[in-house]
Amino acid sequence: MEESDEVNEANEESHGNNQEALTRVTGMYKDWFLDYASYVILERAVPAIEDGFKPVQRRIMHALKELDDGRYNKVANVVGHTMQYHPHGDASIADAMVQIGQKELLIDTQGNWGNILTGDGAAASRYIEARLSKFALEVVFSPKITDWQSSYDGRKKEPVNLPVKFPLLLAQGAEGIAVGLSTKILPHNFKEIIDGSIKHLKGQRFKLFPDFPTAGIIDVTNYNDGLRGGKVRVRAKISQLDKNTLVINEIPYGTNTSSLIDSILKANDKGKIKIKKIEDNTAAQVEILIHLPGGISPDKTIDALYAFTSCESSISPLGCIIEDNKPLFIGVTEMLERSTDNTVAMLKAELEIQLSELQEQWHFASLERIFIENRIYRDIEEEETWEGVIRAIDKGLKPHIKQLKRGVTEEDIVRLTEIRIKRISKFDLDKAQQYIDSLEDKIAQTKDHLANLVDFAISYFKELKSKYGKGRERKSEIRIFDDIEATKVVIRNTKLYVNREEGFIGTSLKRDEYVTDCSDIDDIIVFTKSGQMMITKVDSKTFIGKNIIHVAVFKKKDQRTTYNMIYKDGRGGSSYVKRFYVTGITRDKHYDLTTGKSSSEISYFSANPNGEAEVVTIFLRQAANIKKLKWDLDFADVMIKGRASKGNIVTKYSVKKVELKEKGLSTLKPRKLWFDDTVQRLNVDDRGELLGEFTNEDRLLIVNQKGLLKTVIPELTMRFDDDIIILEKWVPNKPISVIYWEGEKELFYIKRFLVENCDKEEKVITDHPKSYLEKVFTDYRPMAELVYSKKRGMERKDNLTINIEEFISVKGSSAMGNQLTKDKVIEINALDPLPYEAPVVHDTLDIEVVDEENIIPETKESPAKSKKENNQVNGEDNSGKEDEDGDGQTKLF
């Protein structure tokens, strides 16, 4: 019985222990997860604001310093040394070291360290070598002001933070993913960081923007100081080598030539762009050649590369750092301010230590001089004990103690006893005093630096910029990007078909009627005989409605495509005429272009890309009381209104048929074009400089600094180089005057000509390598002024005013021209042109379309928009709206 009780008690105790263990494991799991999350955040993923390093980077730099003897060390050796401080594998340490080395700031590398441009990896760590850079040796280390802690196994001491006297975090950037948070600090320009630090110390405002080692073009409009929610758009630098070749010389940050080429090939395979072949000639500099097939627009291809490939991408920064062992979300401005203030604090600590050391040096040098000059060392000759020696020296020093700046300690006396006889015998009083004087100068200078600490810090930063700023100019060009509409630049990679009777459209109806080439992201606009209109996405097969009369690719916000329509208003109703345009509606929704009565149908329909207004003949059915059975209707007499307008009455009688009599001209005013110098693009939105009003046949005149001249029909997708000096509307009968330096003859020449071949690019200066364009005049009667150089011993020749119209006659564009002057000219100025009255051109184009979404006054269309539809083309929904004057229309006949 007793044994049974003991067994039960043991089982209960064991059961209780198990319960206690289970509870403990649950608690440990909760604690351990938090511990793990904290560890990843603090010890692996996020850099510290104090020095800008993650722990592995800090330990690598510490190991490099311990191994530093001025020579290169094998990276494998450095990795092995770092493992004394870093409790992880060698692969992660080697990778982190390669990343530091590729930034070319802290580590002086030797061997194949990989290529950030091509994406090639570094050689094995046993084959490459490294040592600390001069910049790192000067900025990163200062053992006297470093706080130390035990390494993970307690055998070594490692720095808590390295005393980095520079905003290193912003120069290198950082990226890491932890548990529950991440960080992405973009790299910034070395010189701009220093300039920002100096401005902060002076109390001035500053702004910092990223600068990437891969260069490229960046748009920092929405950078948001590097905080969450910001965005930086990055683009490759693409230029046109010739009419069939594009060249990429700089790539976006976060890509390499291999991934970039892969994205271009994928876009080509999907039909988004069309290319012939790609050549990768990248070595020290990026050079990717993209060869285009004949007939493909280079400008549109550049836009398409930005729209559909990795040539453009967005980077979202996220400023997260560790401060006092806690994560903190701050912007780059605050990061720089904190780092700069921390640098000032460390400079102060170094100066204070330096001052203390100088004062100690001065104290002992003075003590030594007193000791030797007054031969106090002789007082110890008869002393037999150590205590007696100390007392004798102390007694000998007392008469001279006023010369010192602090009291004499026993340690000072012990140091005096350690002076060798040889030093005493060769002691030079003058040299000793000179040394003391130099120490006093250094002490005074150090005190001055401490008293003017901010000025000292500014000088320190300026010295860093002077010593290490060479070759660290900004690489990424800051620009404002234009928004590229994918539908305008995508290659038409598929074919659209229609079955008019059954009412289907799609890309798979290959047995039916071919309509047009289109892309798989296009919208299609469709009209049916019953007066229904719908806009839908391209698909393999889509039902619209029976009896389709018109299908086309739809362009958003297109105000120039005008639809002319005559329709019958229900069974036995009147016929109406209307002209309208469609800028945007709800996608996949049927819109009724008639009044909505049953049996309404379209009698005549035409789509006119430039607002053309044709003349049609109306034929009526025979009726007893109708005298006139046929007449002409000119659409030019009909006002362009919104698509929901009812229109004007054509006739109340039954229409037999409507026939086209003659095609019409455009009734739209020429569109105004502006050039926005910020994004180097044309626009119709009143941004930038007005170039003029353009019809379909008008051209732009373009002249660049290389002397190349061409005329082009303007398109909003066109791209322009930075070296353009003339961009204006071309007037064919207006002469162009050019003054240029002829390289072979070394004289200025002048020529005046008309553009003979508007489709050909011409060079208006000679081909000599030293020839260059000086001035271009596009006025009818230009004037120029020559400023002569002063000859030795003679007075300067008066400036010469030239009437170019009288100086030279109009010749061919290929002519060399006339010599301007044989005298040396230092300046050629353009003067105000002489007055000229251009012949008056009578403009008969008097019908205009409203801008953007606004409806012309005669329409009085409701501005209400559908808020219930989610799938909208342009956010506008005017279905069911009708002119208020629908009941009181003007009858044409």
JSON list of N, CA and C in Angstrom, two decimals, residues 11 97 187 195 197-198 402 404 435 515 660 712 716 767 773 808:
[
{"chain": "A", "resi": 11, "resn": "ASN", "atom": "N", "xyz": [4.01, 9.62, -10.01]},
{"chain": "A", "resi": 11, "resn": "ASN", "atom": "CA", "xyz": [3.33, 9.87, -11.29]},
{"chain": "A", "resi": 11, "resn": "ASN", "atom": "C", "xyz": [2.71, 11.26, -11.32]},
{"chain": "A", "resi": 97, "resn": "MET", "atom": "N", "xyz": [31.03, 41.97, -47.94]},
{"chain": "A", "resi": 97, "resn": "MET", "atom": "CA", "xyz": [32.29, 42.66, -48.23]},
{"chain": "A", "resi": 97, "resn": "MET", "atom": "C", "xyz": [32.37, 43.08, -49.70]},
{"chain": "A", "resi": 187, "resn": "PRO", "atom": "N", "xyz": [21.36, 55.60, -52.27]},
{"chain": "A", "resi": 187, "resn": "PRO", "atom": "CA", "xyz": [22.66, 56.29, -52.22]},
{"chain": "A", "resi": 187, "resn": "PRO", "atom": "C", "xyz": [22.56, 57.72, -52.74]},
{"chain": "A", "resi": 195, "resn": "ASP", "atom": "N", "xyz": [28.18, 69.16, -49.03]},
{"chain": "A", "resi": 195, "resn": "ASP", "atom": "CA", "xyz": [27.59, 70.50, -49.15]},
{"chain": "A", "resi": 195, "resn": "ASP", "atom": "C", "xyz": [26.38, 70.64, -48.23]},
{"chain": "A", "resi": 197, "resn": "SER", "atom": "N", "xyz": [25.90, 69.00, -45.41]},
{"chain": "A", "resi": 197, "resn": "SER", "atom": "CA", "xyz": [26.39, 69.06, -44.03]},
{"chain": "A", "resi": 197, "resn": "SER", "atom": "C", "xyz": [26.88, 70.47, -43.70]},
{"chain": "A", "resi": 198, "resn": "ILE", "atom": "N", "xyz": [27.58, 71.09, -44.64]},
{"chain": "A", "resi": 198, "resn": "ILE", "atom": "CA", "xyz": [28.08, 72.44, -44.42]},
{"chain": "A", "resi": 198, "resn": "ILE", "atom": "C", "xyz": [26.92, 73.42, -44.28]},
{"chain": "A", "resi": 402, "resn": "LYS", "atom": "N", "xyz": [55.49, 76.73, -9.37]},
{"chain": "A", "resi": 402, "resn": "LYS", "atom": "CA", "xyz": [54.63, 77.79, -9.89]},
{"chain": "A", "resi": 402, "resn": "LYS", "atom": "C", "xyz": [54.68, 77.88, -11.41]},
{"chain": "A", "resi": 404, "resn": "LEU", "atom": "N", "xyz": [54.45, 75.44, -13.36]},
{"chain": "A", "resi": 404, "resn": "LEU", "atom": "CA", "xyz": [53.61, 74.38, -13.92]},
{"chain": "A", "resi": 404, "resn": "LEU", "atom": "C", "xyz": [52.13, 74.75, -13.86]},
{"chain": "A", "resi": 435, "resn": "TYR", "atom": "N", "xyz": [60.55, 73.08, -28.08]},
{"chain": "A", "resi": 435, "resn": "TYR", "atom": "CA", "xyz": [59.54, 72.03, -28.07]},
{"chain": "A", "resi": 435, "resn": "TYR", "atom": "C", "xyz": [58.35, 72.44, -27.20]},
{"chain": "A", "resi": 515, "resn": "VAL", "atom": "N", "xyz": [-10.34, 44.51, -90.19]},
{"chain": "A", "resi": 515, "resn": "VAL", "atom": "CA", "xyz": [-10.59, 45.93, -89.92]},
{"chain": "A", "resi": 515, "resn": "VAL", "atom": "C", "xyz": [-9.30, 46.72, -89.89]},
{"chain": "A", "resi": 660, "resn": "LEU", "atom": "N", "xyz": [-23.07, 60.08, -100.66]},
{"chain": "A", "resi": 660, "resn": "LEU", "atom": "CA", "xyz": [-21.96, 61.03, -100.57]},
{"chain": "A", "resi": 660, "resn": "LEU", "atom": "C", "xyz": [-21.81, 61.74, -101.91]},
{"chain": "A", "resi": 712, "resn": "VAL", "atom": "N", "xyz": [9.95, 68.33, -89.93]},
{"chain": "A", "resi": 712, "resn": "VAL", "atom": "CA", "xyz": [9.18, 67.13, -89.60]},
{"chain": "A", "resi": 712, "resn": "VAL", "atom": "C", "xyz": [7.73, 67.51, -89.35]},
{"chain": "A", "resi": 716, "resn": "LEU", "atom": "N", "xyz": [3.00, 64.26, -81.08]},
{"chain": "A", "resi": 716, "resn": "LEU", "atom": "CA", "xyz": [3.18, 64.42, -79.63]},
{"chain": "A", "resi": 716, "resn": "LEU", "atom": "C", "xyz": [4.14, 63.38, -79.07]},
{"chain": "A", "resi": 767, "resn": "ASP", "atom": "N", "xyz": [31.86, 69.76, -93.59]},
{"chain": "A", "resi": 767, "resn": "ASP", "atom": "CA", "xyz": [32.15, 68.54, -92.83]},
{"chain": "A", "resi": 767, "resn": "ASP", "atom": "C", "xyz": [33.47, 68.58, -92.10]},
{"chain": "A", "resi": 773, "resn": "LEU", "atom": "N", "xyz": [28.69, 75.69, -85.90]},
{"chain": "A", "resi": 773, "resn": "LEU", "atom": "CA", "xyz": [27.61, 76.63, -86.16]},
{"chain": "A", "resi": 773, "resn": "LEU", "atom": "C", "xyz": [27.69, 77.79, -85.17]},
{"chain": "A", "resi": 808, "resn": "ILE", "atom": "N", "xyz": [23.90, 88.89, -98.83]},
{"chain": "A", "resi": 808, "resn": "ILE", "atom": "CA", "xyz": [24.00, 87.66, -99.61]},
{"chain": "A", "resi": 808, "resn": "ILE", "atom": "C", "xyz": [22.62, 87.28, -100.12]}
]
